PDB file of C-alpha atoms in Angstrom:
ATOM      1  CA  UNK A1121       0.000   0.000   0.000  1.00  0.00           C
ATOM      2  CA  UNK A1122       2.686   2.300   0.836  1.00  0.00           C
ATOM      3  CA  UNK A1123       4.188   1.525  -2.616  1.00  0.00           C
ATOM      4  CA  UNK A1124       0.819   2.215  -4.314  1.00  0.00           C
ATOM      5  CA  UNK A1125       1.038   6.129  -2.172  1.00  0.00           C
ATOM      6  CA  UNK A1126       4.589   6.493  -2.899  1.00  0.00           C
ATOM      7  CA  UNK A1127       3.804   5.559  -7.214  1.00  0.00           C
ATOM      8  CA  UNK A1128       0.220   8.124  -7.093  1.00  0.00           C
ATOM      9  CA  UNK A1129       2.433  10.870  -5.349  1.00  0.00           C
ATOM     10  CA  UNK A1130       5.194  11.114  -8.149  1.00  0.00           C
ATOM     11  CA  UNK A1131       3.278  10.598 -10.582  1.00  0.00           C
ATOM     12  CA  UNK A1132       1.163  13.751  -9.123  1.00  0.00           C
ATOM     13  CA  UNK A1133       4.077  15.684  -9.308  1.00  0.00           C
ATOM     14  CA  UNK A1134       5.226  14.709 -12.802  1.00  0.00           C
ATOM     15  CA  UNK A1135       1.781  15.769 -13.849  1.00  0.00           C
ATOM     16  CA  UNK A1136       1.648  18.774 -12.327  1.00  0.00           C
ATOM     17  CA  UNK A1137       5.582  19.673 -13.384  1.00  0.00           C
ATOM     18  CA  UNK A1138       4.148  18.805 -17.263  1.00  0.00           C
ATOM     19  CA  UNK A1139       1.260  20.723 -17.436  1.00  0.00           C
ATOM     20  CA  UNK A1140       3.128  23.977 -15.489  1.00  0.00           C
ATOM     21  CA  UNK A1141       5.238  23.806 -18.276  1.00  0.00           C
ATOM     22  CA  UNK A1142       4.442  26.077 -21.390  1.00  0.00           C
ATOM     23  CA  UNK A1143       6.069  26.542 -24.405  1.00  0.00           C
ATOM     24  CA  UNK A1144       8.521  29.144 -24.678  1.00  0.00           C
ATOM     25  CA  UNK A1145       8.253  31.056 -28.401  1.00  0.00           C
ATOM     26  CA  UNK A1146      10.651  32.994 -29.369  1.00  0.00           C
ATOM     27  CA  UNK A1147       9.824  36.370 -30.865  1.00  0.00           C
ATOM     28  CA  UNK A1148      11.269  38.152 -33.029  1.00  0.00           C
ATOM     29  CA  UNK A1149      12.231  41.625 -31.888  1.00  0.00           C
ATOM     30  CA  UNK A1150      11.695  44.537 -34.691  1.00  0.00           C
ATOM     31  CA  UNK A1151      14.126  47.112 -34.884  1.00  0.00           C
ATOM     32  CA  UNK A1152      15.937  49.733 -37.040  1.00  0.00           C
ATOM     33  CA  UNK A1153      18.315  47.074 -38.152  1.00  0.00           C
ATOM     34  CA  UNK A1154      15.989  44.881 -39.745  1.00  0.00           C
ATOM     35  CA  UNK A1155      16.345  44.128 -43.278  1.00  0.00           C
ATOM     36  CA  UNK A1156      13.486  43.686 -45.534  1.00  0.00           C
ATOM     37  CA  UNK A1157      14.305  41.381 -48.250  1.00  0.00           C
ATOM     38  CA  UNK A1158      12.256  43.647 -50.887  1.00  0.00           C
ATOM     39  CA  UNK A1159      13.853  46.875 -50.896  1.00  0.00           C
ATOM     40  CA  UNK A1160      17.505  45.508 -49.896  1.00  0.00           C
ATOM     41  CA  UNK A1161      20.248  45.777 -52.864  1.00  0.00           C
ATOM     42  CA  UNK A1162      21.497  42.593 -54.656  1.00  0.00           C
ATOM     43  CA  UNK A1163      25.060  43.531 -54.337  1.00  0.00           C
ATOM     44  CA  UNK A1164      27.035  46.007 -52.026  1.00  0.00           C
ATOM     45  CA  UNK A1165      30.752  46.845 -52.812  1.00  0.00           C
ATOM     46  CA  UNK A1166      32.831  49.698 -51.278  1.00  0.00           C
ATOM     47  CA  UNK A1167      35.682  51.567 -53.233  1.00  0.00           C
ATOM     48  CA  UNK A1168      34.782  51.024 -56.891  1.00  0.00           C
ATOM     49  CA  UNK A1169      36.045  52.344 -59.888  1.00  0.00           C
ATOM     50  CA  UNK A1170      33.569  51.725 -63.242  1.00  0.00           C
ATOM     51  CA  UNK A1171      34.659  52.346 -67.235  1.00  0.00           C
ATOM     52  CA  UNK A1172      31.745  52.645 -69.310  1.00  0.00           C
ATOM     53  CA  UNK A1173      33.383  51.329 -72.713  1.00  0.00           C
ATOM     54  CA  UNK A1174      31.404  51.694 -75.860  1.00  0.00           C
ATOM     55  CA  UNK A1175      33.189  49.853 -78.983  1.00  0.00           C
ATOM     56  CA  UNK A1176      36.421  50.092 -77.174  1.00  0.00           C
ATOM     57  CA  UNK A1177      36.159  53.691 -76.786  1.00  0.00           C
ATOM     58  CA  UNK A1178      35.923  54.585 -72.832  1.00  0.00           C
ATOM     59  CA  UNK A1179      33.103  56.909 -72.349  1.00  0.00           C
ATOM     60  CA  UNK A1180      33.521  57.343 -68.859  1.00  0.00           C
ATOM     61  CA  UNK A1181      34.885  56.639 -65.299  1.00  0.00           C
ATOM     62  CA  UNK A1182      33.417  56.640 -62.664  1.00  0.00           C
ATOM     63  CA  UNK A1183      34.751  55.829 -58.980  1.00  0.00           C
ATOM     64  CA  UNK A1184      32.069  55.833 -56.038  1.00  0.00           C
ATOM     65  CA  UNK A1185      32.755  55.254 -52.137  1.00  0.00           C
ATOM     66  CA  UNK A1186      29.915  52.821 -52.073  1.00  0.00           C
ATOM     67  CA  UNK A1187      27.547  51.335 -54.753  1.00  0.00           C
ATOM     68  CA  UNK A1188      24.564  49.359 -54.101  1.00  0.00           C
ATOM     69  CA  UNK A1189      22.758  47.115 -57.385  1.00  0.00           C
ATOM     70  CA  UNK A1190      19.253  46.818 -57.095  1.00  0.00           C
ATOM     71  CA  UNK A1191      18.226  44.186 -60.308  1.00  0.00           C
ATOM     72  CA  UNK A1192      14.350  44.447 -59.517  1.00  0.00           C
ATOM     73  CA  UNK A1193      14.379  47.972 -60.683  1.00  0.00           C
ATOM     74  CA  UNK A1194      17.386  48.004 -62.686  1.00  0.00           C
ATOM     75  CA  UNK A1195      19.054  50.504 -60.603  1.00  0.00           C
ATOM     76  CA  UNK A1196      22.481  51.086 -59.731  1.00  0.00           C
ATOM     77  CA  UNK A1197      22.989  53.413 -56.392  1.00  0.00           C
ATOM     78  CA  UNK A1198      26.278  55.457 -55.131  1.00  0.00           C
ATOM     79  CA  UNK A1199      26.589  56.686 -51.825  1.00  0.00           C
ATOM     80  CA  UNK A1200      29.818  57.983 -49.927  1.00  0.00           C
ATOM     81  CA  UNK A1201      30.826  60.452 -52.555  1.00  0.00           C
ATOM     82  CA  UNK A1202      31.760  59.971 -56.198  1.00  0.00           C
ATOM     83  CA  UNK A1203      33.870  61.281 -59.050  1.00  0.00           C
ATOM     84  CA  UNK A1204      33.183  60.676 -62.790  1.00  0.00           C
ATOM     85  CA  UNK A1205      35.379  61.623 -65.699  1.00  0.00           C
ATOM     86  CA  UNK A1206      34.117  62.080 -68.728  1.00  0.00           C
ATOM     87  CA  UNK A1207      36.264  61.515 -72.065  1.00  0.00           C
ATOM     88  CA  UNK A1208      36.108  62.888 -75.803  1.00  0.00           C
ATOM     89  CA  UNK A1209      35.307  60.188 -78.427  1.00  0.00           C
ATOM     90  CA  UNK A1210      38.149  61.718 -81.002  1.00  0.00           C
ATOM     91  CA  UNK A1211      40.613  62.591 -78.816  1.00  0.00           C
ATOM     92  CA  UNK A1212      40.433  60.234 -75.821  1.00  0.00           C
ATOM     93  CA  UNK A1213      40.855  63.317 -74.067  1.00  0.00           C
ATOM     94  CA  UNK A1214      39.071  63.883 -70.676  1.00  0.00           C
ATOM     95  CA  UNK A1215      36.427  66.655 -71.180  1.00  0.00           C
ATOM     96  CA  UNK A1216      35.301  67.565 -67.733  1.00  0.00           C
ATOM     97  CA  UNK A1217      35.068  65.629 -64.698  1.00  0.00           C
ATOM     98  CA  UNK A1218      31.762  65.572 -62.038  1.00  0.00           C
ATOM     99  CA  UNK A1219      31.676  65.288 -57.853  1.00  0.00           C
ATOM    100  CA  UNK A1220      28.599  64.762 -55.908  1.00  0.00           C
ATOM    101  CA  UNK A1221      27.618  63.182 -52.720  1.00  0.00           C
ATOM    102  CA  UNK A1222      25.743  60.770 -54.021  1.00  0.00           C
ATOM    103  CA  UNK A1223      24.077  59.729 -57.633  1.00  0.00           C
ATOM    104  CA  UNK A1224      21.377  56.951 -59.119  1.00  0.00           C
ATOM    105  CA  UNK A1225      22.116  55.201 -62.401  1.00  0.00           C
ATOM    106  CA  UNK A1226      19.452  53.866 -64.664  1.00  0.00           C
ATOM    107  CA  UNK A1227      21.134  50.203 -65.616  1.00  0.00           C
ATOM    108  CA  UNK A1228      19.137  50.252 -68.803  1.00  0.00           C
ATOM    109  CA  UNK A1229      19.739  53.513 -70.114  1.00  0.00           C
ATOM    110  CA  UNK A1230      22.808  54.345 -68.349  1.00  0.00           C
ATOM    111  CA  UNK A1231      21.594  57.873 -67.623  1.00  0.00           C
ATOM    112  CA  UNK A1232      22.691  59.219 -64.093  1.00  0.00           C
ATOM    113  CA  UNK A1233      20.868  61.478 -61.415  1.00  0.00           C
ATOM    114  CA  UNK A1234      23.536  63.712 -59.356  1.00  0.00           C
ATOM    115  CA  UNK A1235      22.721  64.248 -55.567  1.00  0.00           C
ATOM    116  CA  UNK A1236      24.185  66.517 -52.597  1.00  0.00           C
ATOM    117  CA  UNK A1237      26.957  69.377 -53.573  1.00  0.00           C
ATOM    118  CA  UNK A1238      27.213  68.462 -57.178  1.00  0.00           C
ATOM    119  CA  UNK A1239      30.336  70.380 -59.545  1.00  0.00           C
ATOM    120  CA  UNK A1240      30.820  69.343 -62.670  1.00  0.00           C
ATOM    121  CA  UNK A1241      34.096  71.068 -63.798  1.00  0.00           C
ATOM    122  CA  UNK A1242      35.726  71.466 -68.052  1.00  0.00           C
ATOM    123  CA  UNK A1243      39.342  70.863 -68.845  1.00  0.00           C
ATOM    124  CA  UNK A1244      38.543  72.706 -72.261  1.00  0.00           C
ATOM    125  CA  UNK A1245      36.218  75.677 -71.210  1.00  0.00           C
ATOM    126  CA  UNK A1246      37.552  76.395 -67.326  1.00  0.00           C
ATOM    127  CA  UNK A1247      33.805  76.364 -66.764  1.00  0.00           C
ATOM    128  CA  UNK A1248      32.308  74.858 -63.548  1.00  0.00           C
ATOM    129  CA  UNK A1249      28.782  74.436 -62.382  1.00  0.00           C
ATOM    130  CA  UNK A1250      27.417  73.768 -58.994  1.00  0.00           C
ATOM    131  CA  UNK A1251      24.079  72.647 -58.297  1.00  0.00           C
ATOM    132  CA  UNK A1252      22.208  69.916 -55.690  1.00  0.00           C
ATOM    133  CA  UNK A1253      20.816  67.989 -58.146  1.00  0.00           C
ATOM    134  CA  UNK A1254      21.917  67.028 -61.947  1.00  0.00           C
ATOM    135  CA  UNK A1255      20.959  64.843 -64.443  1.00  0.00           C
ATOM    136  CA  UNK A1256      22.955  62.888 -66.713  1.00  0.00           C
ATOM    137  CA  UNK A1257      21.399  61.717 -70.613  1.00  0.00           C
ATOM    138  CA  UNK A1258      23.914  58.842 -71.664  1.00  0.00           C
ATOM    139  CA  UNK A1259      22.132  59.052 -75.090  1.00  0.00           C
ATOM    140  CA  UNK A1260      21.810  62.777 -75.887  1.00  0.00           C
ATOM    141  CA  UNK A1261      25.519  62.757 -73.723  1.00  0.00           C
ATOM    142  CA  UNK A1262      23.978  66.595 -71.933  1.00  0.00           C
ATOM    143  CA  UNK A1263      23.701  67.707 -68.652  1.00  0.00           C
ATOM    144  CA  UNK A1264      20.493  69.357 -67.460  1.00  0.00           C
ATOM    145  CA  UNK A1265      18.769  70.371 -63.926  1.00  0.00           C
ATOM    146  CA  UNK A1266      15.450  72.201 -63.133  1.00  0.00           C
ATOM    147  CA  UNK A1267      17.402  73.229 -59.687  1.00  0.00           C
ATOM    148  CA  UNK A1268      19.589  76.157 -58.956  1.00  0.00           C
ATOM    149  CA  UNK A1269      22.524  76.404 -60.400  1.00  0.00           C
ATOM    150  CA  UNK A1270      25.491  78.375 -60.079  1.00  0.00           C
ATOM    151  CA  UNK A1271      28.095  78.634 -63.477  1.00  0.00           C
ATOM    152  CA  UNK A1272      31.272  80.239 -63.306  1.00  0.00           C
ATOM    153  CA  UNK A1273      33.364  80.555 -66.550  1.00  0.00           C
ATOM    154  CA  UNK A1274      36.690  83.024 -66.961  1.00  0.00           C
ATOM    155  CA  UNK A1275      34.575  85.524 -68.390  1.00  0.00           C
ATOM    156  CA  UNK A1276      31.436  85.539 -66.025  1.00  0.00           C
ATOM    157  CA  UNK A1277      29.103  84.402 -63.091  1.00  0.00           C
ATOM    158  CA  UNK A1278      25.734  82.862 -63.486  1.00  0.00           C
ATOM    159  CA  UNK A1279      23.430  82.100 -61.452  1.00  0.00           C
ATOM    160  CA  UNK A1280      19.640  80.994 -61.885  1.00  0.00           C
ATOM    161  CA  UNK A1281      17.245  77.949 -61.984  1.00  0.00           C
ATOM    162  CA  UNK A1282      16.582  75.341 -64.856  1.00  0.00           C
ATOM    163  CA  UNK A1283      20.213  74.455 -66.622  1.00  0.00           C
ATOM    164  CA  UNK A1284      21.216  72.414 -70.046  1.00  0.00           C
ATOM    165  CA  UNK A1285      24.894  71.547 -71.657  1.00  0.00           C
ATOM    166  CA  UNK A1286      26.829  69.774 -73.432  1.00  0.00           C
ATOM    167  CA  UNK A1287      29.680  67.545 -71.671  1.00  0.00           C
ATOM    168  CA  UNK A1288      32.262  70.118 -72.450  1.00  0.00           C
ATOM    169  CA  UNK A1289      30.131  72.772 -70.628  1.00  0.00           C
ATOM    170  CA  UNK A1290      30.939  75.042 -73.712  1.00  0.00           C
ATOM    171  CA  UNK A1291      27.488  75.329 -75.016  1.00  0.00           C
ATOM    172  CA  UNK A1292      25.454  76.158 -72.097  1.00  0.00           C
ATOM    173  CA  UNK A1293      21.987  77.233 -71.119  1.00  0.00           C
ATOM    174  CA  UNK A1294      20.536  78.900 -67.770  1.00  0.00           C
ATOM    175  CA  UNK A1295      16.429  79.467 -68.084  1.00  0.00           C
ATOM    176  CA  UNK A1296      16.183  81.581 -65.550  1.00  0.00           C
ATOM    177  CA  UNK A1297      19.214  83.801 -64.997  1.00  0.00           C
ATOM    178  CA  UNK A1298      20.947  86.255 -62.655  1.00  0.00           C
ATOM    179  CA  UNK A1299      24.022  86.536 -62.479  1.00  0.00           C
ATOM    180  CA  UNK A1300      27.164  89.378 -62.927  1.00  0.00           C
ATOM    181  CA  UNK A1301      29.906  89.787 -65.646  1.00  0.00           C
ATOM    182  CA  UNK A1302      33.290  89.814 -64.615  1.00  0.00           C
TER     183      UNK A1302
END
């Protein structure tokens, strides 16, 4: 009988250690750091230096702190300042060179949008333009902005909003102007 006692009592206290046992789930905290799979880049690479070579002629180089591939939407993304030169097709020559914080590249078209403290400088005309945000037609090979710029050649200053060039910044427009003459 005592046996029979001694078997109900642990076998009490197994049942009640099972059922005061729960499941522990871990959750998943949500935080700043979270990735989400959708909107995160294909590729990440740090210190990178592009040619854009058309028919063994190189258009351009380009050299970016930080560049992020995103294949979904065909987009190429610079961060951590960049530098692109830009080169004549005749002479092989560099033109004029660009520096911005940051830019976006169209994969498809190869056209660029300049961000941040943009200055796109010519070896040929001495001219320089600053602006916060430029575009860049790989086709049509122009500049052009709808921001403020600010263009200062040896002969003048020019300032106003709405701007459109040629790589070689030689010819030049500025919609809406104000600006001095030297």
């Amino acid at each position: 009988m005592r046996m029979l006692k001694y078997t109900i009592s642990i076998f009490i206290v197994f049942v009640l250690l099972v059922c005061s046992c729960e499941q522990n789930k871990v959750v998943p905290k949500h935080s700043k750091d979270t990735i989400n799979i959708e909107t995160a880049p294909d590729q990440v690479s740090w210190d990178n230096e592009v040619l854009f070579v058309d028919s063994s002629y190189t258009k351009s180089k380009l050299k970016a702190k930080k560049a992020m591939i995103f294949r979904k939407r065909m987009q190429t993304v610079l961060e951590g300042g960049l530098y692109a030169e830009f080169y004549s097709r005749y002479t092989k020559k560099r033109m004029s060179y660009l520096t911005a914080d940051k830019a976006e590249i169209d994969d498809r078209t190869k056209n660029m949008l300049a961000r941040g403290n943009v200055v796109v400088v010519s070896d040929s005309s001495k001219t320089k333009v600053e602006t916060q945000l430029l575009h860049w037609n790989n086709k049509t090979q122009m500049f052009y902005s709808s921001e403020f710029v600010k263009v200062t050649s040896p002969n003048e200053i020019i300032q106003g909003y709405g701007f459109e060039s040629d790589q070689d910044l030689v010819n030049y427009k500025i919609f809406r102007v104000s600006g001095e003459r030297k």
